[in-house]
């Protein structure tokens, strides 16, 4: 049990809010050079007075929205009116996104045509997922080993066991010793890991690498680094879901141990993002990098809706580099993209429905 | 370091993209850059790298297959054939000469100096006879 649970909850929420605010503060600087708030611009534009003005306005507005969201959440928590909390949670994301859209609209005035030259290197390539097959299988092996352990110790599991604890450390949610009740964390974990592994595979095989030079070996560095990042996330999730699955046997892990795990993730994330960005192809020496032509990211501006969603049925790539944030996003011009979205939404819902029926 | 084989297209060109792909690949095949039996990139991979629809690349491969450069079989991808040089017809020679004259005229219209055109053609002739 922890003393002053509400203060603790408040401090935890403020820490999460600070991390999210920092992310939205930094995100414009994480874009590929030549892309500014989702728009293709000349390379020197980012250091211009106009660009700095757009960035300042965006940051001011985004932080204002954060403050409003926090105020709403705080008002909801202290008054007990959960509608404010819900509204605050939505404002937390919608507000900064609205700030981005405003900056995007301003940046469009400075947009230039990206190069229409496309090059492909015709050499055979071997594209492997980072770490090889054994390392990739590791997270699944962790969950399967946990499932086997649970099966072997089935009789040690109490007939009824807690699965949810309040902030004061008292259990307030229960499950029973049935296959669904015991194995749901394993099933959820495997579903999520499968989704992440499929995404990593898709990025390696169904995404284009934006070339660093006119004719040179393909640079898979960014995609490879994203693959490594996803693998780290898979291992983290596998261990988390295993811990959760073993709760019937181990009891509550205690809030402090969860807090330690969460706090460990923060410096890892802070170090990973600059490392990921270094993997983007360097374009300073590109022959098309003249004053009038921007290299861009190999996608036309007009296919980016609101600067965030890519829709181009004429582009065979299923994954393209994000223009806002780090990583990749789907090409919604592909029917496969919608199937991916449907699976991401439906599978967790199906599991939750299964669990609620079981209870 | 051996320069990798590359294919370049211009999405803004008035020439259809599939024609640009056919021309680019044909030039490499004629120059012997691909050995017989070598497999080209899959349709999907080349389409992704060029940022075009996979049907565009499929059409290009089909045209090259009809010209006798490639063997397309499901499951095997596009494999380079050992293409014997066909005997040219008089019509093919005349058509080539006419197209060459048209290309030179277009280049002159666009401002390319005549000596530069002559030099380029001499270099190409030398390459063909090597």
GROMACS .gro file of C-alpha atoms in nm, chain A:
model
  359
    1UNK     CA    1   0.000   0.000   0.000
    2UNK     CA    2   0.129   0.348  -0.069
    3UNK     CA    3   0.068   0.654   0.142
    4UNK     CA    4  -0.122   0.947  -0.014
    5UNK     CA    5  -0.235   0.749  -0.319
    6UNK     CA    6  -0.404   1.049  -0.483
    7UNK     CA    7  -0.087   1.258  -0.463
    8UNK     CA    8   0.104   0.967  -0.609
    9UNK     CA    9  -0.148   0.931  -0.892
   10UNK     CA   10  -0.127   1.303  -0.957
   11UNK     CA   11   0.255   1.296  -0.972
   12UNK     CA   12   0.246   0.999  -1.208
   13UNK     CA   13  -0.004   1.167  -1.439
   14UNK     CA   14   0.199   1.489  -1.440
   15UNK     CA   15   0.511   1.292  -1.536
   16UNK     CA   16   0.331   1.126  -1.825
   17UNK     CA   17   0.188   1.462  -1.930
   18UNK     CA   18   0.535   1.620  -1.919
   19UNK     CA   19   0.674   1.342  -2.140
   20UNK     CA   20   0.393   1.380  -2.393
   21UNK     CA   21   0.432   1.760  -2.391
   22UNK     CA   22   0.807   1.727  -2.450
   23UNK     CA   23   0.738   1.491  -2.742
   24UNK     CA   24   0.503   1.737  -2.911
   25UNK     CA   25   0.755   2.017  -2.841
   26UNK     CA   26   1.036   1.829  -3.014
   27UNK     CA   27   0.845   1.652  -3.294
   28UNK     CA   28   0.886   1.926  -3.559
   29UNK     CA   29   1.264   1.893  -3.522
   30UNK     CA   30   1.251   1.518  -3.578
   31UNK     CA   31   1.121   1.542  -3.935
   32UNK     CA   32   1.339   1.461  -4.233
   33UNK     CA   33   1.540   1.764  -4.355
   34UNK     CA   34   1.338   1.927  -4.630
   35UNK     CA   35   1.005   1.841  -4.470
   36UNK     CA   36   0.856   2.106  -4.242
   37UNK     CA   37   0.524   2.047  -4.069
   38UNK     CA   38   0.432   1.794  -4.334
   39UNK     CA   39   0.529   2.012  -4.631
   40UNK     CA   40   0.820   1.984  -4.876
   41UNK     CA   41   1.039   2.293  -4.840
   42UNK     CA   42   1.385   2.402  -4.958
   43UNK     CA   43   1.661   2.265  -4.738
   44UNK     CA   44   1.769   2.603  -4.592
   45UNK     CA   45   1.408   2.695  -4.500
   46UNK     CA   46   1.418   2.532  -4.157
   47UNK     CA   47   1.673   2.787  -4.036
   48UNK     CA   48   1.488   3.087  -4.179
   49UNK     CA   49   1.307   3.351  -3.974
   50UNK     CA   50   0.972   3.243  -4.118
   51UNK     CA   51   1.028   2.883  -4.014
   52UNK     CA   52   1.130   2.984  -3.663
   53UNK     CA   53   0.817   3.200  -3.636
   54UNK     CA   54   0.595   2.906  -3.740
   55UNK     CA   55   0.771   2.681  -3.489
   56UNK     CA   56   0.732   2.930  -3.203
   57UNK     CA   57   0.363   2.976  -3.276
   58UNK     CA   58   0.308   2.603  -3.291
   59UNK     CA   59   0.488   2.542  -2.961
   60UNK     CA   60   0.300   2.824  -2.785
   61UNK     CA   61  -0.034   2.691  -2.904
   62UNK     CA   62   0.048   2.325  -2.831
   63UNK     CA   63   0.157   2.403  -2.474
   64UNK     CA   64  -0.156   2.615  -2.421
   65UNK     CA   65  -0.369   2.321  -2.523
   66UNK     CA   66  -0.176   2.098  -2.285
   67UNK     CA   67  -0.239   2.339  -2.001
   68UNK     CA   68  -0.613   2.340  -2.079
   69UNK     CA   69  -0.617   1.959  -2.096
   70UNK     CA   70  -0.439   1.929  -1.760
   71UNK     CA   71  -0.676   2.181  -1.604
   72UNK     CA   72  -0.975   1.982  -1.726
   73UNK     CA   73  -0.832   1.653  -1.598
   74UNK     CA   74  -0.742   1.809  -1.263
   75UNK     CA   75  -1.089   1.961  -1.229
   76UNK     CA   76  -1.243   1.624  -1.308
   77UNK     CA   77  -1.028   1.436  -1.057
   78UNK     CA   78  -1.088   1.677  -0.771
   79UNK     CA   79  -1.455   1.731  -0.839
   80UNK     CA   80  -1.524   1.365  -0.912
   81UNK     CA   81  -1.694   1.460  -1.240
   82UNK     CA   82  -1.534   1.214  -1.480
   83UNK     CA   83  -1.677   1.392  -1.786
   84UNK     CA   84  -1.406   1.658  -1.737
   85UNK     CA   85  -1.140   1.390  -1.720
   86UNK     CA   86  -1.265   1.234  -2.043
   87UNK     CA   87  -1.279   1.573  -2.216
   88UNK     CA   88  -0.932   1.657  -2.086
   89UNK     CA   89  -0.793   1.329  -2.219
   90UNK     CA   90  -0.931   1.402  -2.566
   91UNK     CA   91  -0.803   1.764  -2.550
   92UNK     CA   92  -0.462   1.630  -2.455
   93UNK     CA   93  -0.418   1.486  -2.804
   94UNK     CA   94  -0.660   1.688  -3.015
   95UNK     CA   95  -0.522   2.022  -2.896
   96UNK     CA   96  -0.159   1.976  -3.005
   97UNK     CA   97  -0.278   1.814  -3.328
   98UNK     CA   98  -0.485   2.125  -3.398
   99UNK     CA   99  -0.170   2.331  -3.333
  100UNK     CA  100   0.016   2.116  -3.586
  101UNK     CA  101  -0.259   2.166  -3.846
  102UNK     CA  102  -0.232   2.543  -3.800
  103UNK     CA  103   0.146   2.528  -3.848
  104UNK     CA  104   0.100   2.301  -4.150
  105UNK     CA  105  -0.136   2.555  -4.309
  106UNK     CA  106   0.123   2.830  -4.258
  107UNK     CA  107   0.409   2.617  -4.390
  108UNK     CA  108   0.218   2.533  -4.710
  109UNK     CA  109   0.282   2.892  -4.828
  110UNK     CA  110   0.654   2.806  -4.850
  111UNK     CA  111   0.612   2.467  -5.015
  112UNK     CA  112   0.802   2.387  -5.333
  113UNK     CA  113   0.781   2.104  -5.578
  114UNK     CA  114   0.974   1.801  -5.467
  115UNK     CA  115   1.195   1.631  -5.723
  116UNK     CA  116   1.005   1.402  -5.958
  117UNK     CA  117   1.316   1.195  -6.032
  118UNK     CA  118   1.299   0.847  -5.891
  119UNK     CA  119   1.585   0.603  -5.883
  120UNK     CA  120   1.606   0.239  -5.801
  121UNK     CA  121   1.919   0.035  -5.747
  122UNK     CA  122   1.877  -0.289  -5.935
  123UNK     CA  123   2.111  -0.502  -5.726
  124UNK     CA  124   1.980  -0.803  -5.544
  125UNK     CA  125   1.943  -0.734  -5.177
  126UNK     CA  126   1.902  -0.946  -4.869
  127UNK     CA  127   1.678  -0.778  -4.617
  128UNK     CA  128   1.675  -0.940  -4.276
  129UNK     CA  129   1.498  -0.837  -3.964
  130UNK     CA  130   1.744  -0.710  -3.701
  131UNK     CA  131   1.907  -0.974  -3.484
  132UNK     CA  132   1.808  -1.269  -3.701
  133UNK     CA  133   1.529  -1.520  -3.657
  134UNK     CA  134   1.626  -1.641  -3.310
  135UNK     CA  135   1.634  -1.293  -3.164
  136UNK     CA  136   1.306  -1.210  -3.335
  137UNK     CA  137   1.146  -1.521  -3.187
  138UNK     CA  138   1.264  -1.432  -2.836
  139UNK     CA  139   0.961  -1.227  -2.724
  140UNK     CA  140   0.722  -1.500  -2.840
  141UNK     CA  141   0.934  -1.761  -2.664
  142UNK     CA  142   0.905  -1.564  -2.339
  143UNK     CA  143   0.526  -1.566  -2.358
  144UNK     CA  144   0.507  -1.931  -2.460
  145UNK     CA  145   0.740  -2.025  -2.172
  146UNK     CA  146   0.512  -1.833  -1.935
  147UNK     CA  147   0.208  -2.014  -2.073
  148UNK     CA  148   0.381  -2.349  -2.023
  149UNK     CA  149   0.476  -2.249  -1.668
  150UNK     CA  150   0.116  -2.155  -1.590
  151UNK     CA  151  -0.005  -2.486  -1.729
  152UNK     CA  152   0.246  -2.682  -1.523
  153UNK     CA  153   0.148  -2.493  -1.207
  154UNK     CA  154  -0.222  -2.487  -1.280
  155UNK     CA  155  -0.322  -2.634  -0.946
  156UNK     CA  156  -0.127  -2.366  -0.759
  157UNK     CA  157  -0.342  -2.091  -0.914
  158UNK     CA  158  -0.618  -1.982  -0.675
  159UNK     CA  159  -0.975  -2.048  -0.788
  160UNK     CA  160  -1.031  -1.671  -0.778
  161UNK     CA  161  -0.752  -1.418  -0.804
  162UNK     CA  162  -0.718  -1.040  -0.834
  163UNK     CA  163  -0.635  -0.891  -1.175
  164UNK     CA  164  -0.674  -0.521  -1.105
  165UNK     CA  165  -0.565  -0.302  -0.816
  166UNK     CA  166  -0.669   0.047  -0.721
  167UNK     CA  167  -0.419   0.324  -0.662
  168UNK     CA  168  -0.438   0.243  -0.290
  169UNK     CA  169  -0.310  -0.108  -0.366
  170UNK     CA  170  -0.640  -0.284  -0.284
  171UNK     CA  171  -0.766  -0.532  -0.546
  172UNK     CA  172  -1.081  -0.420  -0.723
  173UNK     CA  173  -1.105  -0.662  -1.016
  174UNK     CA  174  -1.112  -1.042  -1.014
  175UNK     CA  175  -1.087  -1.339  -1.247
  176UNK     CA  176  -1.123  -1.712  -1.212
  177UNK     CA  177  -0.906  -2.013  -1.280
  178UNK     CA  178  -1.031  -2.090  -1.629
  179UNK     CA  179  -0.833  -2.102  -1.956
  180UNK     CA  180  -0.970  -1.763  -2.059
  181UNK     CA  181  -0.921  -1.611  -1.716
  182UNK     CA  182  -0.560  -1.728  -1.692
  183UNK     CA  183  -0.437  -1.707  -2.051
  184UNK     CA  184  -0.590  -1.378  -2.168
  185UNK     CA  185  -0.267  -1.180  -2.096
  186UNK     CA  186  -0.070  -1.435  -2.299
  187UNK     CA  187  -0.317  -1.419  -2.590
  188UNK     CA  188  -0.321  -1.039  -2.581
  189UNK     CA  189   0.056  -1.029  -2.562
  190UNK     CA  190   0.101  -1.262  -2.857
  191UNK     CA  191  -0.155  -1.067  -3.063
  192UNK     CA  192   0.022  -0.740  -2.997
  193UNK     CA  193   0.366  -0.888  -3.062
  194UNK     CA  194   0.241  -1.040  -3.388
  195UNK     CA  195   0.115  -0.698  -3.494
  196UNK     CA  196   0.445  -0.531  -3.412
  197UNK     CA  197   0.646  -0.805  -3.584
  198UNK     CA  198   0.425  -0.777  -3.892
  199UNK     CA  199   0.479  -0.400  -3.891
  200UNK     CA  200   0.857  -0.446  -3.867
  201UNK     CA  201   0.845  -0.695  -4.155
  202UNK     CA  202   0.630  -0.457  -4.359
  203UNK     CA  203   0.869  -0.168  -4.304
  204UNK     CA  204   1.165  -0.379  -4.425
  205UNK     CA  205   0.990  -0.519  -4.732
  206UNK     CA  206   0.707  -0.284  -4.823
  207UNK     CA  207   0.865   0.058  -4.764
  208UNK     CA  208   1.085   0.261  -4.990
  209UNK     CA  209   1.423   0.386  -4.886
  210UNK     CA  210   1.473   0.749  -4.980
  211UNK     CA  211   1.812   0.758  -5.144
  212UNK     CA  212   2.094   0.962  -5.007
  213UNK     CA  213   2.265   1.011  -5.342
  214UNK     CA  214   2.176   0.987  -5.708
  215UNK     CA  215   2.331   0.646  -5.752
  216UNK     CA  216   2.451   0.460  -5.452
  217UNK     CA  217   2.375   0.156  -5.247
  218UNK     CA  218   2.035   0.164  -5.089
  219UNK     CA  219   2.047   0.297  -4.737
  220UNK     CA  220   1.828   0.082  -4.518
  221UNK     CA  221   1.962   0.237  -4.207
  222UNK     CA  222   1.646   0.416  -4.091
  223UNK     CA  223   1.421   0.117  -4.157
  224UNK     CA  224   1.674  -0.108  -3.986
  225UNK     CA  225   1.689   0.116  -3.680
  226UNK     CA  226   1.311   0.131  -3.661
  227UNK     CA  227   1.314  -0.250  -3.678
  228UNK     CA  228   1.556  -0.263  -3.385
  229UNK     CA  229   1.344  -0.019  -3.188
  230UNK     CA  230   1.035  -0.232  -3.249
  231UNK     CA  231   1.225  -0.541  -3.137
  232UNK     CA  232   1.316  -0.369  -2.808
  233UNK     CA  233   0.950  -0.277  -2.763
  234UNK     CA  234   0.853  -0.640  -2.830
  235UNK     CA  235   1.088  -0.766  -2.560
  236UNK     CA  236   0.959  -0.507  -2.315
  237UNK     CA  237   0.597  -0.598  -2.386
  238UNK     CA  238   0.669  -0.972  -2.369
  239UNK     CA  239   0.817  -0.930  -2.021
  240UNK     CA  240   0.533  -0.704  -1.910
  241UNK     CA  241   0.260  -0.941  -2.030
  242UNK     CA  242   0.446  -1.235  -1.875
  243UNK     CA  243   0.456  -1.055  -1.540
  244UNK     CA  244   0.086  -0.982  -1.569
  245UNK     CA  245   0.007  -1.343  -1.666
  246UNK     CA  246   0.199  -1.468  -1.361
  247UNK     CA  247   0.008  -1.241  -1.121
  248UNK     CA  248  -0.226  -1.524  -1.011
  249UNK     CA  249   0.083  -1.695  -0.873
  250UNK     CA  250   0.293  -1.398  -0.763
  251UNK     CA  251   0.027  -1.156  -0.640
  252UNK     CA  252   0.040  -0.780  -0.687
  253UNK     CA  253   0.381  -0.660  -0.806
  254UNK     CA  254   0.341  -0.345  -0.607
  255UNK     CA  255   0.316   0.000  -0.748
  256UNK     CA  256   0.682   0.090  -0.688
  257UNK     CA  257   0.816  -0.191  -0.906
  258UNK     CA  258   0.586  -0.081  -1.190
  259UNK     CA  259   0.702   0.274  -1.139
  260UNK     CA  260   1.066   0.169  -1.164
  261UNK     CA  261   0.997  -0.013  -1.492
  262UNK     CA  262   0.812   0.291  -1.629
  263UNK     CA  263   1.087   0.531  -1.521
  264UNK     CA  264   1.352   0.312  -1.685
  265UNK     CA  265   1.172   0.348  -2.016
  266UNK     CA  266   1.199   0.727  -2.016
  267UNK     CA  267   1.580   0.760  -2.057
  268UNK     CA  268   1.576   0.473  -2.305
  269UNK     CA  269   1.320   0.660  -2.517
  270UNK     CA  270   1.508   0.987  -2.485
  271UNK     CA  271   1.828   0.823  -2.613
  272UNK     CA  272   1.658   0.618  -2.883
  273UNK     CA  273   1.487   0.899  -3.069
  274UNK     CA  274   1.803   1.092  -3.172
  275UNK     CA  275   1.965   0.759  -3.261
  276UNK     CA  276   1.668   0.670  -3.482
  277UNK     CA  277   1.680   1.004  -3.655
  278UNK     CA  278   2.048   0.967  -3.735
  279UNK     CA  279   1.943   0.674  -3.951
  280UNK     CA  280   1.761   0.900  -4.194
  281UNK     CA  281   1.951   0.931  -4.521
  282UNK     CA  282   2.174   1.236  -4.540
  283UNK     CA  283   2.081   1.438  -4.843
  284UNK     CA  284   2.315   1.732  -4.851
  285UNK     CA  285   2.505   1.592  -5.150
  286UNK     CA  286   2.203   1.495  -5.356
  287UNK     CA  287   2.229   1.629  -5.713
  288UNK     CA  288   1.868   1.749  -5.695
  289UNK     CA  289   1.936   1.957  -5.384
  290UNK     CA  290   1.940   2.287  -5.568
  291UNK     CA  291   1.771   2.609  -5.466
  292UNK     CA  292   1.460   2.542  -5.673
  293UNK     CA  293   1.410   2.170  -5.624
  294UNK     CA  294   1.360   1.992  -5.298
  295UNK     CA  295   1.440   1.627  -5.251
  296UNK     CA  296   1.156   1.564  -5.011
  297UNK     CA  297   1.085   1.211  -4.899
  298UNK     CA  298   0.986   1.052  -5.229
  299UNK     CA  299   0.615   1.122  -5.180
  300UNK     CA  300   0.412   1.404  -5.338
  301UNK     CA  301   0.274   1.672  -5.105
  302UNK     CA  302  -0.073   1.650  -5.256
  303UNK     CA  303  -0.105   1.288  -5.134
  304UNK     CA  304  -0.060   1.394  -4.772
  305UNK     CA  305  -0.393   1.481  -4.615
  306UNK     CA  306  -0.366   1.732  -4.329
  307UNK     CA  307   0.009   1.671  -4.345
  308UNK     CA  308  -0.034   1.346  -4.149
  309UNK     CA  309  -0.220   1.085  -4.355
  310UNK     CA  310  -0.073   0.949  -4.679
  311UNK     CA  311  -0.315   0.841  -4.951
  312UNK     CA  312  -0.163   0.737  -5.284
  313UNK     CA  313  -0.306   0.433  -5.465
  314UNK     CA  314  -0.040   0.476  -5.737
  315UNK     CA  315   0.244   0.416  -5.491
  316UNK     CA  316   0.323   0.049  -5.433
  317UNK     CA  317   0.479   0.118  -5.092
  318UNK     CA  318   0.249   0.018  -4.805
  319UNK     CA  319   0.464   0.204  -4.549
  320UNK     CA  320   0.613   0.550  -4.595
  321UNK     CA  321   0.819   0.767  -4.362
  322UNK     CA  322   0.608   0.978  -4.132
  323UNK     CA  323   0.612   1.350  -4.194
  324UNK     CA  324   0.516   1.430  -3.835
  325UNK     CA  325   0.701   1.222  -3.584
  326UNK     CA  326   0.954   0.944  -3.614
  327UNK     CA  327   0.892   0.618  -3.791
  328UNK     CA  328   0.656   0.507  -4.062
  329UNK     CA  329   0.290   0.538  -4.142
  330UNK     CA  330   0.053   0.348  -4.369
  331UNK     CA  331  -0.029   0.437  -4.728
  332UNK     CA  332  -0.408   0.454  -4.696
  333UNK     CA  333  -0.439   0.435  -5.073
  334UNK     CA  334  -0.383   0.061  -5.028
  335UNK     CA  335  -0.670  -0.162  -4.925
  336UNK     CA  336  -0.417  -0.357  -4.713
  337UNK     CA  337  -0.373  -0.048  -4.495
  338UNK     CA  338  -0.741  -0.052  -4.401
  339UNK     CA  339  -0.721  -0.423  -4.327
  340UNK     CA  340  -0.429  -0.348  -4.091
  341UNK     CA  341  -0.630  -0.076  -3.916
  342UNK     CA  342  -0.931  -0.306  -3.885
  343UNK     CA  343  -0.717  -0.581  -3.731
  344UNK     CA  344  -0.555  -0.339  -3.486
  345UNK     CA  345  -0.899  -0.225  -3.372
  346UNK     CA  346  -1.094  -0.551  -3.388
  347UNK     CA  347  -0.854  -0.797  -3.227
  348UNK     CA  348  -0.832  -0.619  -2.888
  349UNK     CA  349  -1.209  -0.562  -2.894
  350UNK     CA  350  -1.267  -0.933  -2.964
  351UNK     CA  351  -1.043  -1.031  -2.674
  352UNK     CA  352  -1.215  -0.787  -2.439
  353UNK     CA  353  -1.558  -0.917  -2.541
  354UNK     CA  354  -1.437  -1.271  -2.479
  355UNK     CA  355  -1.307  -1.178  -2.136
  356UNK     CA  356  -1.620  -0.992  -2.033
  357UNK     CA  357  -1.838  -1.283  -2.139
  358UNK     CA  358  -1.622  -1.519  -1.940
  359UNK     CA  359  -1.673  -1.310  -1.627
   0.00000   0.00000   0.00000
